C-alpha cells in the first residue's frame, strides 16, 4: 500500500503519518516499527530492497520515504520503482512542501491508486488586519493578508463589506459626521 503525504502543514502530515502507523499495526496500542529513508542516502534499488523486507512477527514493513529536501533532484528513477512495491508493504512518501502536478512521484502514485493526502497550511487570516493594512497604504501586507483570507475560504462579499465599513469609518472621522 502506498501513501503520499504532502503539504506545508507538517503537524497535520505527521498526525496523518501516525494514524497510518496505528491503522496498520497488528497489536492494539503498539506502533509498528518504521524505517525512514531519503533520496540523498538511498538509491531506487535500495528503496525496493527495503520494501521487500519481511517481519517474522507478521507486521507489515513500514517505510517513510522523505523527499522534503530534494530540491530539483530527479525523482523519476524512484517513481519508476513504485510499481515493484509489494502490496503488504506500507510505503509512505512524505514531503513538507506541496508537490506540483508534474512531480513524477505524484503521477506514479496516482497510477498505482495510492492514497494521496494533502495538508495545506492555513495561516491566521484576519479581516481587520487586512482592512488596517489597506487604509494604512501598506500594499504588500494587504495583498498577503487578502491571499490568506481567500485561502481560508473567507467569503468575498464579507471582505468587500468590511472594506466599505473601513471607508465609512474613515469618512466619518475625516468629515466629522455623526
PDB file of C-alpha atoms in Angstrom:
ATOM      1  CA  UNK A   1       0.000   0.000   0.000  1.00  0.00           C
ATOM      2  CA  UNK A   2       1.378   3.409  -0.963  1.00  0.00           C
ATOM      3  CA  UNK A   3       0.524   6.711   0.714  1.00  0.00           C
ATOM      4  CA  UNK A   4       1.660  10.131  -0.413  1.00  0.00           C
ATOM      5  CA  UNK A   5       1.595  12.881   2.231  1.00  0.00           C
ATOM      6  CA  UNK A   6       2.437  16.372   1.065  1.00  0.00           C
ATOM      7  CA  UNK A   7       1.700  19.934   2.060  1.00  0.00           C
ATOM      8  CA  UNK A   8       3.100  22.710   4.191  1.00  0.00           C
ATOM      9  CA  UNK A   9       1.142  21.827   7.333  1.00  0.00           C
ATOM     10  CA  UNK A  10       3.745  19.493   8.825  1.00  0.00           C
ATOM     11  CA  UNK A  11       1.856  18.864  12.053  1.00  0.00           C
ATOM     12  CA  UNK A  12      -1.192  17.613  10.133  1.00  0.00           C
ATOM     13  CA  UNK A  13       1.059  15.472   7.931  1.00  0.00           C
ATOM     14  CA  UNK A  14       2.774  13.964  10.967  1.00  0.00           C
ATOM     15  CA  UNK A  15      -0.633  13.244  12.537  1.00  0.00           C
ATOM     16  CA  UNK A  16      -1.688  11.513   9.304  1.00  0.00           C
ATOM     17  CA  UNK A  17       1.533   9.508   9.390  1.00  0.00           C
ATOM     18  CA  UNK A  18       0.881   8.448  12.974  1.00  0.00           C
ATOM     19  CA  UNK A  19      -2.697   7.419  12.165  1.00  0.00           C
ATOM     20  CA  UNK A  20      -1.473   5.318   9.222  1.00  0.00           C
ATOM     21  CA  UNK A  21       1.057   3.681  11.525  1.00  0.00           C
ATOM     22  CA  UNK A  22      -1.647   2.905  14.117  1.00  0.00           C
ATOM     23  CA  UNK A  23      -4.070   1.662  11.470  1.00  0.00           C
ATOM     24  CA  UNK A  24      -1.670  -0.970  10.118  1.00  0.00           C
ATOM     25  CA  UNK A  25      -0.368  -2.183  13.468  1.00  0.00           C
ATOM     26  CA  UNK A  26      -1.308  -5.778  14.346  1.00  0.00           C
ATOM     27  CA  UNK A  27      -1.159  -5.161  18.088  1.00  0.00           C
ATOM     28  CA  UNK A  28      -3.574  -2.574  19.544  1.00  0.00           C
ATOM     29  CA  UNK A  29      -1.781   0.218  21.380  1.00  0.00           C
ATOM     30  CA  UNK A  30       1.543  -0.704  19.768  1.00  0.00           C
ATOM     31  CA  UNK A  31       3.052   1.063  16.767  1.00  0.00           C
ATOM     32  CA  UNK A  32       4.839  -0.916  14.111  1.00  0.00           C
ATOM     33  CA  UNK A  33       8.465  -0.020  13.550  1.00  0.00           C
ATOM     34  CA  UNK A  34       9.181   2.401  10.765  1.00  0.00           C
ATOM     35  CA  UNK A  35      12.192   2.846   8.561  1.00  0.00           C
ATOM     36  CA  UNK A  36      12.948   6.385   7.410  1.00  0.00           C
ATOM     37  CA  UNK A  37      14.743   6.836   4.094  1.00  0.00           C
ATOM     38  CA  UNK A  38      15.524   9.801   1.854  1.00  0.00           C
ATOM     39  CA  UNK A  39      16.806  10.192  -1.723  1.00  0.00           C
ATOM     40  CA  UNK A  40      20.142  11.666  -0.599  1.00  0.00           C
ATOM     41  CA  UNK A  41      21.196   8.408   1.083  1.00  0.00           C
ATOM     42  CA  UNK A  42      19.061   5.846  -0.759  1.00  0.00           C
ATOM     43  CA  UNK A  43      19.173   4.580  -4.315  1.00  0.00           C
ATOM     44  CA  UNK A  44      15.989   3.396  -6.055  1.00  0.00           C
ATOM     45  CA  UNK A  45      17.101  -0.237  -5.832  1.00  0.00           C
ATOM     46  CA  UNK A  46      17.919   0.179  -2.108  1.00  0.00           C
ATOM     47  CA  UNK A  47      14.396   1.539  -1.581  1.00  0.00           C
ATOM     48  CA  UNK A  48      12.866  -1.536  -3.218  1.00  0.00           C
ATOM     49  CA  UNK A  49      15.174  -3.836  -1.236  1.00  0.00           C
ATOM     50  CA  UNK A  50      13.853  -2.278   1.977  1.00  0.00           C
ATOM     51  CA  UNK A  51      10.286  -2.734   0.732  1.00  0.00           C
ATOM     52  CA  UNK A  52      10.908  -6.492   0.247  1.00  0.00           C
ATOM     53  CA  UNK A  53      11.812  -6.982   3.935  1.00  0.00           C
ATOM     54  CA  UNK A  54       9.560  -9.444   5.788  1.00  0.00           C
ATOM     55  CA  UNK A  55       8.927  -9.173   9.541  1.00  0.00           C
ATOM     56  CA  UNK A  56       8.907 -12.553  11.310  1.00  0.00           C
ATOM     57  CA  UNK A  57       6.174 -11.369  13.712  1.00  0.00           C
ATOM     58  CA  UNK A  58       3.648 -10.684  10.959  1.00  0.00           C
ATOM     59  CA  UNK A  59       3.893  -6.892  10.995  1.00  0.00           C
ATOM     60  CA  UNK A  60       3.982  -5.233   7.606  1.00  0.00           C
ATOM     61  CA  UNK A  61       7.059  -3.296   6.562  1.00  0.00           C
ATOM     62  CA  UNK A  62       6.509   0.400   7.201  1.00  0.00           C
ATOM     63  CA  UNK A  63       8.787   2.755   5.258  1.00  0.00           C
ATOM     64  CA  UNK A  64       8.704   6.551   5.264  1.00  0.00           C
ATOM     65  CA  UNK A  65      10.448   7.959   2.202  1.00  0.00           C
ATOM     66  CA  UNK A  66      11.097  11.641   2.967  1.00  0.00           C
ATOM     67  CA  UNK A  67      11.577  13.703  -0.199  1.00  0.00           C
ATOM     68  CA  UNK A  68      11.442  17.067   1.580  1.00  0.00           C
ATOM     69  CA  UNK A  69      14.995  18.259   0.959  1.00  0.00           C
ATOM     70  CA  UNK A  70      15.384  17.083  -2.623  1.00  0.00           C
ATOM     71  CA  UNK A  71      15.012  20.446  -4.347  1.00  0.00           C
ATOM     72  CA  UNK A  72      15.350  19.876  -8.069  1.00  0.00           C
ATOM     73  CA  UNK A  73      16.733  16.352  -7.788  1.00  0.00           C
ATOM     74  CA  UNK A  74      15.405  13.989 -10.432  1.00  0.00           C
ATOM     75  CA  UNK A  75      12.927  11.653  -8.711  1.00  0.00           C
ATOM     76  CA  UNK A  76      11.926   9.760 -11.867  1.00  0.00           C
ATOM     77  CA  UNK A  77      14.035   6.653 -11.041  1.00  0.00           C
ATOM     78  CA  UNK A  78      12.230   6.369  -7.706  1.00  0.00           C
ATOM     79  CA  UNK A  79       8.860   6.866  -9.382  1.00  0.00           C
ATOM     80  CA  UNK A  80       9.562   4.048 -11.838  1.00  0.00           C
ATOM     81  CA  UNK A  81      10.215   1.670  -8.927  1.00  0.00           C
ATOM     82  CA  UNK A  82       6.816   2.287  -7.280  1.00  0.00           C
ATOM     83  CA  UNK A  83       5.317  -0.497  -9.409  1.00  0.00           C
ATOM     84  CA  UNK A  84       7.609  -3.001  -7.664  1.00  0.00           C
ATOM     85  CA  UNK A  85       6.423  -2.210  -4.121  1.00  0.00           C
ATOM     86  CA  UNK A  86       4.653  -5.297  -2.689  1.00  0.00           C
ATOM     87  CA  UNK A  87       1.045  -4.940  -1.536  1.00  0.00           C
ATOM     88  CA  UNK A  88       1.965  -5.984   2.022  1.00  0.00           C
ATOM     89  CA  UNK A  89       4.496  -3.162   2.357  1.00  0.00           C
ATOM     90  CA  UNK A  90       3.353   0.235   3.570  1.00  0.00           C
ATOM     91  CA  UNK A  91       5.335   2.922   1.772  1.00  0.00           C
ATOM     92  CA  UNK A  92       4.656   6.499   2.836  1.00  0.00           C
ATOM     93  CA  UNK A  93       6.147   9.164   0.588  1.00  0.00           C
ATOM     94  CA  UNK A  94       6.385  12.363   2.608  1.00  0.00           C
ATOM     95  CA  UNK A  95       7.096  15.931   1.512  1.00  0.00           C
ATOM     96  CA  UNK A  96       6.890  19.062   3.629  1.00  0.00           C
ATOM     97  CA  UNK A  97       6.031  21.071   0.522  1.00  0.00           C
ATOM     98  CA  UNK A  98       3.045  20.733  -1.760  1.00  0.00           C
ATOM     99  CA  UNK A  99       4.006  18.680  -4.804  1.00  0.00           C
ATOM    100  CA  UNK A 100       3.252  20.024  -8.261  1.00  0.00           C
ATOM    101  CA  UNK A 101       1.057  18.117 -10.691  1.00  0.00           C
ATOM    102  CA  UNK A 102       4.087  17.262 -12.831  1.00  0.00           C
ATOM    103  CA  UNK A 103       6.033  15.645  -9.991  1.00  0.00           C
ATOM    104  CA  UNK A 104       6.936  12.112 -11.155  1.00  0.00           C
ATOM    105  CA  UNK A 105       6.235  10.559  -7.752  1.00  0.00           C
ATOM    106  CA  UNK A 106       2.772  12.126  -7.636  1.00  0.00           C
ATOM    107  CA  UNK A 107       1.989  10.947 -11.163  1.00  0.00           C
ATOM    108  CA  UNK A 108       3.129   7.362 -10.465  1.00  0.00           C
ATOM    109  CA  UNK A 109       1.352   7.298  -7.102  1.00  0.00           C
ATOM    110  CA  UNK A 110      -1.896   8.236  -8.846  1.00  0.00           C
ATOM    111  CA  UNK A 111      -1.345   5.477 -11.416  1.00  0.00           C
ATOM    112  CA  UNK A 112      -0.817   2.945  -8.604  1.00  0.00           C
ATOM    113  CA  UNK A 113      -4.031   4.008  -6.809  1.00  0.00           C
ATOM    114  CA  UNK A 114      -2.086   5.371  -3.856  1.00  0.00           C
ATOM    115  CA  UNK A 115      -3.823   7.273  -1.090  1.00  0.00           C
ATOM    116  CA  UNK A 116      -2.851  10.920  -1.521  1.00  0.00           C
ATOM    117  CA  UNK A 117      -3.227  13.267   1.443  1.00  0.00           C
ATOM    118  CA  UNK A 118      -2.682  16.996   1.079  1.00  0.00           C
ATOM    119  CA  UNK A 119      -2.079  19.090   4.197  1.00  0.00           C
ATOM    120  CA  UNK A 120      -2.332  22.741   3.168  1.00  0.00           C
ATOM    121  CA  UNK A 121      -1.184  25.433   5.536  1.00  0.00           C
ATOM    122  CA  UNK A 122      -3.871  27.883   6.580  1.00  0.00           C
ATOM    123  CA  UNK A 123      -2.385  30.967   8.083  1.00  0.00           C
ATOM    124  CA  UNK A 124      -4.300  33.005  10.603  1.00  0.00           C
ATOM    125  CA  UNK A 125      -6.390  35.271   8.434  1.00  0.00           C
ATOM    126  CA  UNK A 126      -7.871  38.361   9.997  1.00  0.00           C
ATOM    127  CA  UNK A 127     -10.149  40.674   8.059  1.00  0.00           C
ATOM    128  CA  UNK A 128      -9.492  43.583  10.428  1.00  0.00           C
ATOM    129  CA  UNK A 129      -5.742  43.306   9.882  1.00  0.00           C
ATOM    130  CA  UNK A 130      -6.448  43.363   6.133  1.00  0.00           C
ATOM    131  CA  UNK A 131      -8.589  46.497   6.462  1.00  0.00           C
ATOM    132  CA  UNK A 132      -5.939  48.213   8.597  1.00  0.00           C
ATOM    133  CA  UNK A 133      -3.236  47.428   6.033  1.00  0.00           C
ATOM    134  CA  UNK A 134      -5.363  48.691   3.132  1.00  0.00           C
ATOM    135  CA  UNK A 135      -6.123  52.029   4.765  1.00  0.00           C
ATOM    136  CA  UNK A 136      -2.544  52.413   6.060  1.00  0.00           C
ATOM    137  CA  UNK A 137      -1.469  52.119   2.386  1.00  0.00           C
ATOM    138  CA  UNK A 138       0.634  49.015   3.032  1.00  0.00           C
ATOM    139  CA  UNK A 139       0.212  47.366  -0.341  1.00  0.00           C
ATOM    140  CA  UNK A 140       2.373  44.258   0.129  1.00  0.00           C
ATOM    141  CA  UNK A 141       0.916  43.352   3.541  1.00  0.00           C
ATOM    142  CA  UNK A 142      -2.596  43.977   2.180  1.00  0.00           C
ATOM    143  CA  UNK A 143      -2.100  41.528  -0.671  1.00  0.00           C
ATOM    144  CA  UNK A 144      -0.599  38.915   1.649  1.00  0.00           C
ATOM    145  CA  UNK A 145      -3.488  39.249   4.084  1.00  0.00           C
ATOM    146  CA  UNK A 146      -6.020  39.103   1.228  1.00  0.00           C
ATOM    147  CA  UNK A 147      -4.406  35.908  -0.029  1.00  0.00           C
ATOM    148  CA  UNK A 148      -4.600  34.411   3.479  1.00  0.00           C
ATOM    149  CA  UNK A 149      -8.269  35.387   3.716  1.00  0.00           C
ATOM    150  CA  UNK A 150      -9.099  33.819   0.367  1.00  0.00           C
ATOM    151  CA  UNK A 151      -7.102  30.656   1.160  1.00  0.00           C
ATOM    152  CA  UNK A 152      -9.020  30.258   4.418  1.00  0.00           C
ATOM    153  CA  UNK A 153     -12.287  30.216   2.430  1.00  0.00           C
ATOM    154  CA  UNK A 154     -13.435  33.623   3.676  1.00  0.00           C
ATOM    155  CA  UNK A 155     -16.463  34.980   1.812  1.00  0.00           C
ATOM    156  CA  UNK A 156     -15.521  37.603  -0.800  1.00  0.00           C
ATOM    157  CA  UNK A 157     -18.686  39.605  -0.150  1.00  0.00           C
ATOM    158  CA  UNK A 158     -17.825  39.786   3.547  1.00  0.00           C
ATOM    159  CA  UNK A 159     -14.353  41.130   2.681  1.00  0.00           C
ATOM    160  CA  UNK A 160     -15.920  43.739   0.394  1.00  0.00           C
ATOM    161  CA  UNK A 161     -18.431  44.860   3.029  1.00  0.00           C
ATOM    162  CA  UNK A 162     -15.625  45.169   5.567  1.00  0.00           C
ATOM    163  CA  UNK A 163     -13.713  47.387   3.104  1.00  0.00           C
ATOM    164  CA  UNK A 164     -16.819  49.560   2.839  1.00  0.00           C
ATOM    165  CA  UNK A 165     -17.063  49.617   6.637  1.00  0.00           C
ATOM    166  CA  UNK A 166     -13.461  50.870   6.872  1.00  0.00           C
ATOM    167  CA  UNK A 167     -14.123  53.534   4.234  1.00  0.00           C
ATOM    168  CA  UNK A 168     -17.256  54.661   6.082  1.00  0.00           C
ATOM    169  CA  UNK A 169     -15.323  54.882   9.357  1.00  0.00           C
ATOM    170  CA  UNK A 170     -12.602  56.996   7.757  1.00  0.00           C
ATOM    171  CA  UNK A 171     -15.117  59.310   6.096  1.00  0.00           C
ATOM    172  CA  UNK A 172     -16.983  59.776   9.397  1.00  0.00           C
ATOM    173  CA  UNK A 173     -13.727  60.680  11.107  1.00  0.00           C
ATOM    174  CA  UNK A 174     -12.422  62.956   8.360  1.00  0.00           C
ATOM    175  CA  UNK A 175     -15.625  64.927   7.812  1.00  0.00           C
ATOM    176  CA  UNK A 176     -16.707  64.807  11.461  1.00  0.00           C
ATOM    177  CA  UNK A 177     -20.034  63.254  10.567  1.00  0.00           C
ATOM    178  CA  UNK A 178     -22.390  61.910  13.138  1.00  0.00           C
TER     179      UNK A 178
END
